[in-house]
Structure formats: structure tokens, C-alpha cells
Amino acid sequence: MKEIVVISGKGGTGKTSITASFSVLGGKDLIVADCDVDAADMHLLLEPDFSSDEDFYSGELAEIDQAGCIQCGKCAEVCRFDAIPVVDGTYVVDPLSCEGCGYCARVCPENVITNHVNLVGNLYISNIKTGTKMVHAKLGIGNENSGKLVAQVKNEAKSLAEKENKDAILVDGSPGVGCPVVSSLSGATFVVLVTEPTVSGLHDLIRVHELVKKFKIKSGCIINKADINPDQVGKIKEFLEKEDIILVTEIPYDENFTKAMTLGKTIVEHDDKLGGLIKEAWKNIVKLA
Amino acid sequence: MKIAIASGKGGTGKTTLSTNLAALLAEKEQVVLVDLDVEEPNSGLFISGELKHTEKKYKMIPEWDPTHCNLCGICQEVCNFNAVLKMGKNIMVFPELCHGCYACSELCPKNSLPMKEREMGELKAFKKGNLSFVESKLVIGEEQAVPLIKQTIDYVDSNFSEDTIKLYDSPPGTSCPVIEATKHTDFVILITETTPFGFHDLKLAVETIRELGKDFGVVINRYGIGDDSVETYCREEGIPVIGRIPNDRAVAEIYSKGELLYPRLPFIKKELEKIAAHVADIRKELSV
């Protein structure tokens, strides 16, 4: 099974708009996964029905039973995350800082600290307007287990694709180079890098490609907003050539992307010219993956 | 005073606002701009200055010393992250999974897992006139941004005076890295754009910042594109809109070259001055 993952390093390059377009083009042959769980947006264009909703638990959080606490402070002493401050004279757990390592509970002489599983978000399986299913999620505020939630979204998508005999899964990946994007990339058969010809676009492309290289995955690049800076496009192409990355297509800067989005549509449903470029790109990607 | 510039969605203009606002404020006062988007730091592409300081940043992880180890397995038992495993007659440590809690190291009866430094990134500090700039970059392959963000904030706290304005260019999203970058600040500026994606992610960011109990205001970027949903939402929620940066292709073009906007675009300077005035008011109110 093919696993096509779209990432960008830098935000705002058009990654999600392009991925949603690919979903429309791939239609029923795909299962779609939104792994940008931190700020998931693809549902705004694909009309999911949220038909299945499941709580997602991951990691642990410490809790102090105040009734039995003797205020010895041993817990705070061993905590490396400053997660047990003294508030109004008592030791309390700050859930936003607690990493759930459980060290405090192990040293508490009164055994009044317990770890309980942490609800980190919700996982959804939806029917979407392209006639297939999308796996997506909403991460709870300030949660740190987004990597695990990303992995779960992908695993669900994979097993759905197997069950329903689909050719491929299409993944909207996470930004950055850290834990969520590492989870997005693992298992991918082809990576689409969406970039823009800005100094920051290139800078972030270089960093995220370094990560992709570690996974030894084939990749292709889409240069979005390609006409805002021809010099920078030249530099990106140089880099692609040097690193053996396929240039999939170049898309001009066009406010129709935003207009389509405002109508809740993908660009392929709204603009034939831009839509044509993306169609061509998708055909190539399917061949390459 | 500490101000974080954040957004839910990436690419809405955090770095643009951070760099331009920092440079403008530095025309009159001491400012330090800190790039806390350690996964993909970009502010440094727009700010020039003399390199003043470089240091490697480390996180602490355990390393097995078999000399006195009796293979009791307590280390494996106490690790909640599956980062320490007993395999046959060996103890294996998986550094990417380790959170650096020290439990295995300190609870080991034979002191067989001493904590060792592992490089996770590099911090650089620059200065030009009133404007200082600090950035940290995460080593590719390191998965956890939070420890590096924490150490970068600590560096700034101990190297800059109280009356220096501190601007934090924050990572995108709503999870742990952005919490770390914003939780010790006096004021948060959320930057968004008036598109459905921008609006959706703004609401998430507002939830996050409210959870932290922070005072905040919104700057609307690419103003004029999309619809008026952001403006209506802010009015209904009683959130101050402290700046509106017009949608203009020239902005995208100047940004693409890595240049500051306000020296060339007067309408940008005017908006930045409004934002700066709002910041000055809050500073007076808080007397920080």
C-alpha cells in the first residue's frame, strides 16, 4: 500500500490546501489522514460527518491526594519539570508542566500520589465528501503527546485502508521537525514537500529534508507562490537537484486559493487553471509513490 | 516586559511581526528578540547583527555503566516512557524516548545509570545597536523541543536586564512547545489571518491562552482577504484587535527576500506603531 505524506516544515505554504485537493482528486481510492493534529484544518474543506468519535488517552498525570499529604516536599524536590509548585501553602500538580514520569509517586513516603491516564484528545473517523473516509483528531489544549496521537491517526488510517482494499493513504503531515512530524513520516512511501520561494521557506525545506533523508524516503517538491521571487525559486531548484528531489510542480501566487477556502472548497473545485496544475502534480505523485 | 507572539496556524506572520516590531521598538529602547520556534527558527533570516555568543545546549540522559550493575531491573520498571530496557544481561537506553526525569538514575541502587549530557541544539546570541537577538536550533532527529525552549528562556532571563523588552517568537500550534514559550510572559499577541484556516486555529489559540490565564490581543494579518469572521468573533468575545496588516502582494515579495517590511512600506509602519502603543499602555499598566 502506498503511503503519501505531505509536509512543509514552514507553516502557511499551502500544504493543507494542496493535500485537500489531492483528496478530491484521489477520491474513493484513498483513505485520508489529517496528522496535523495541533491545528487540524483539512476538515474545513472535506466536510467530515464525525460519525465515529473516540477518546484518546496517552501518558499519565500525577495527582496528589491532599487529605493524606504531609507537605514534606519530596515530590517537588525530585521533579525535573517544575510541575509541583507550592500554591497557598500546599504542594499541587501543575497539569500543563507534568510529563507523567511518575517519579514523584515513587518517592512519596505517604503514598498519596497516584498517576492516572491522561485524556489527550479525540480521534474521529468520518465519511467525507469525496466518497471515502478520513481519520482525524483534535488534541486537547497544551497536551504533549501529539506524536502518539499522530501515530494513532495513521495506524487507524492504515487499517481502514487494508480493510477497504484502498490503494493508498494520503496524509496531511505536521509542521516542524520534531516529534509529531517524525510520527507523520514513519512508514511513508513517498513524501511531498510543499515550499514557497522565501528565505524562510528554503531554510525550513533544508531542515525538514534532512529529517526525510534519515528515513530514506523518496520525495518530491511543490513550489507554491512560485512567482513572488524568481531568485529564490532558482535557489530552491538548485537545492532540489543537488539532493535528488523531484520537482513536481510550480504553482503561482493566487488569491483564488483563499477564495476557494472561504467557500469551503478545494482549489481543484474552484479554479480550472490552478486545478489543472494540481491534477498534473497528483498524477505524477501517484506514479512516483 | 515579556511579550510572546504566537498563532495556532503556521505561516500567519509570527516571524514577520516579531522581527519588524522588535526592530521598530529598538529604535527607542533596549529589545531582545528570542526565536523560540526551535524546530524551524526563521527570525534570524531577517535580523542582522554581530555574533556575540554561541553555546551548545544539552539535555541530560542516563548512560549505562555495567561495572556495578546487578541487573535488578528497577530502572526499566520506573521508566514511564519505555526509554530504558533490560535485555538479557544488558541495559539499553533509548535517548529519543527519554524525558530526562532522572528516576532510573536516582532510584538505581548501584548508581549504574549516571546522567550524561546529550547535545540537543545550539544557541546563538547577536547584537546590533539596541537590538539583541537570541535563537536556538534543535538538532535534526531530536524530537523534543520543550527542553531547548526552556533553556533558551533561562539564558535570556539571566543575560538581559528586567527593563529590556523581551519578544518571544513562539512555535506554532497549541501543544506543549507553545505553552512553554508563552507561560511566563506578561502579554501574548496572537496573529492570524481572515481565512477559514486562520480563524479556526485562532479559536484554538485563544482557548490555549485563556487556559494559561494570559492577557492577550489579536493582530489580523493579510487584512482584507477572506471574510470578516475573525473581526466579528473578536468583537463578540471582547478580544482587542490591536493591529491590522493589509493584504498586499508587496508584503509577500519583500518578506520572500528576507527583508524587514516597515522601512519600505509606510502602511506597515503605521500599524506597527499602533501595536507598539498598545504594548506601551500594557507596560504602564503592569509597570514592568
PDB file of N, CA and C in Angstrom, chain A residues 11-12 26 32 46 58 80 97 109 112 116 118 121 130 133 146 170 181 216 228 231 234 241:
ATOM      1  N   GLY A  11       5.078  26.717   8.119  1.00  0.00           N
ATOM      2  CA  GLY A  11       3.627  26.824   8.003  1.00  0.00           C
ATOM      3  C   GLY A  11       3.241  27.812   6.912  1.00  0.00           C
ATOM      4  N   GLY A  12       1.988  27.739   6.483  1.00  0.00           N
ATOM      5  CA  GLY A  12       1.456  28.746   5.559  1.00  0.00           C
ATOM      6  C   GLY A  12       1.934  28.623   4.130  1.00  0.00           C
ATOM      7  N   GLY A  26      -8.010  12.074  -5.651  1.00  0.00           N
ATOM      8  CA  GLY A  26      -7.851  10.633  -5.405  1.00  0.00           C
ATOM      9  C   GLY A  26      -9.178   9.944  -5.091  1.00  0.00           C
ATOM     10  N   VAL A  32      -7.932   9.119   3.823  1.00  0.00           N
ATOM     11  CA  VAL A  32      -7.251  10.372   4.135  1.00  0.00           C
ATOM     12  C   VAL A  32      -6.972  10.446   5.635  1.00  0.00           C
ATOM     13  N   LEU A  46     -13.252  19.314   3.648  1.00  0.00           N
ATOM     14  CA  LEU A  46     -13.672  17.983   3.188  1.00  0.00           C
ATOM     15  C   LEU A  46     -15.003  17.498   3.784  1.00  0.00           C
ATOM     16  N   SER A  58      -3.302   9.020  26.573  1.00  0.00           N
ATOM     17  CA  SER A  58      -1.891   8.706  26.407  1.00  0.00           C
ATOM     18  C   SER A  58      -1.105   9.333  27.546  1.00  0.00           C
ATOM     19  N   ARG A  80      11.792  17.158  37.839  1.00  0.00           N
ATOM     20  CA  ARG A  80      12.686  17.928  36.972  1.00  0.00           C
ATOM     21  C   ARG A  80      11.915  18.896  36.079  1.00  0.00           C
ATOM     22  N   SER A  97       2.566  21.313  33.201  1.00  0.00           N
ATOM     23  CA  SER A  97       4.010  21.057  33.261  1.00  0.00           C
ATOM     24  C   SER A  97       4.332  19.586  33.495  1.00  0.00           C
ATOM     25  N   PRO A 109       6.543   9.377  50.645  1.00  0.00           N
ATOM     26  CA  PRO A 109       6.587   8.448  51.780  1.00  0.00           C
ATOM     27  C   PRO A 109       5.190   8.035  52.251  1.00  0.00           C
ATOM     28  N   VAL A 112       0.586   9.021  48.651  1.00  0.00           N
ATOM     29  CA  VAL A 112      -0.661   9.732  48.334  1.00  0.00           C
ATOM     30  C   VAL A 112      -0.660  10.316  46.921  1.00  0.00           C
ATOM     31  N   HIS A 116      -2.732   8.949  36.937  1.00  0.00           N
ATOM     32  CA  HIS A 116      -3.885   8.459  36.194  1.00  0.00           C
ATOM     33  C   HIS A 116      -3.704   8.789  34.724  1.00  0.00           C
ATOM     34  N   ASN A 118      -4.132  10.084  31.034  1.00  0.00           N
ATOM     35  CA  ASN A 118      -4.418  11.456  30.651  1.00  0.00           C
ATOM     36  C   ASN A 118      -5.203  11.474  29.338  1.00  0.00           C
ATOM     37  N   GLY A 121      -7.014  13.857  23.815  1.00  0.00           N
ATOM     38  CA  GLY A 121      -7.750  14.396  22.677  1.00  0.00           C
ATOM     39  C   GLY A 121      -8.798  13.427  22.178  1.00  0.00           C
ATOM     40  N   THR A 130     -15.675  13.247  -0.514  1.00  0.00           N
ATOM     41  CA  THR A 130     -15.067  12.616  -1.684  1.00  0.00           C
ATOM     42  C   THR A 130     -15.470  11.147  -1.797  1.00  0.00           C
ATOM     43  N   LYS A 133     -13.289   7.752   3.515  1.00  0.00           N
ATOM     44  CA  LYS A 133     -13.210   8.080   4.941  1.00  0.00           C
ATOM     45  C   LYS A 133     -11.953   8.872   5.259  1.00  0.00           C
ATOM     46  N   SER A 146       1.270  14.732  21.248  1.00  0.00           N
ATOM     47  CA  SER A 146       0.762  14.819  19.894  1.00  0.00           C
ATOM     48  C   SER A 146       1.417  13.785  18.984  1.00  0.00           C
ATOM     49  N   LEU A 170      -3.413   8.989   2.190  1.00  0.00           N
ATOM     50  CA  LEU A 170      -2.869  10.323   1.948  1.00  0.00           C
ATOM     51  C   LEU A 170      -2.853  11.049   3.289  1.00  0.00           C
ATOM     52  N   VAL A 181       6.108  15.370  13.509  1.00  0.00           N
ATOM     53  CA  VAL A 181       6.449  15.144  12.110  1.00  0.00           C
ATOM     54  C   VAL A 181       7.205  13.829  11.941  1.00  0.00           C
ATOM     55  N   LYS A 216      15.142   7.777   4.693  1.00  0.00           N
ATOM     56  CA  LYS A 216      15.399   7.228   3.359  1.00  0.00           C
ATOM     57  C   LYS A 216      14.116   7.060   2.548  1.00  0.00           C
ATOM     58  N   ILE A 228       6.486  34.896  -6.741  1.00  0.00           N
ATOM     59  CA  ILE A 228       6.794  36.076  -5.920  1.00  0.00           C
ATOM     60  C   ILE A 228       8.294  36.369  -5.829  1.00  0.00           C
ATOM     61  N   ASP A 231      14.427  34.622  -7.989  1.00  0.00           N
ATOM     62  CA  ASP A 231      15.768  34.274  -7.492  1.00  0.00           C
ATOM     63  C   ASP A 231      15.705  33.112  -6.514  1.00  0.00           C
ATOM     64  N   GLY A 234      15.062  29.853  -8.048  1.00  0.00           N
ATOM     65  CA  GLY A 234      16.313  29.321  -8.582  1.00  0.00           C
ATOM     66  C   GLY A 234      17.099  28.589  -7.505  1.00  0.00           C
ATOM     67  N   GLU A 241      17.954  19.762  -7.043  1.00  0.00           N
ATOM     68  CA  GLU A 241      18.800  18.998  -7.952  1.00  0.00           C
ATOM     69  C   GLU A 241      19.928  18.319  -7.195  1.00  0.00           C
TER      70      GLU A 241
END
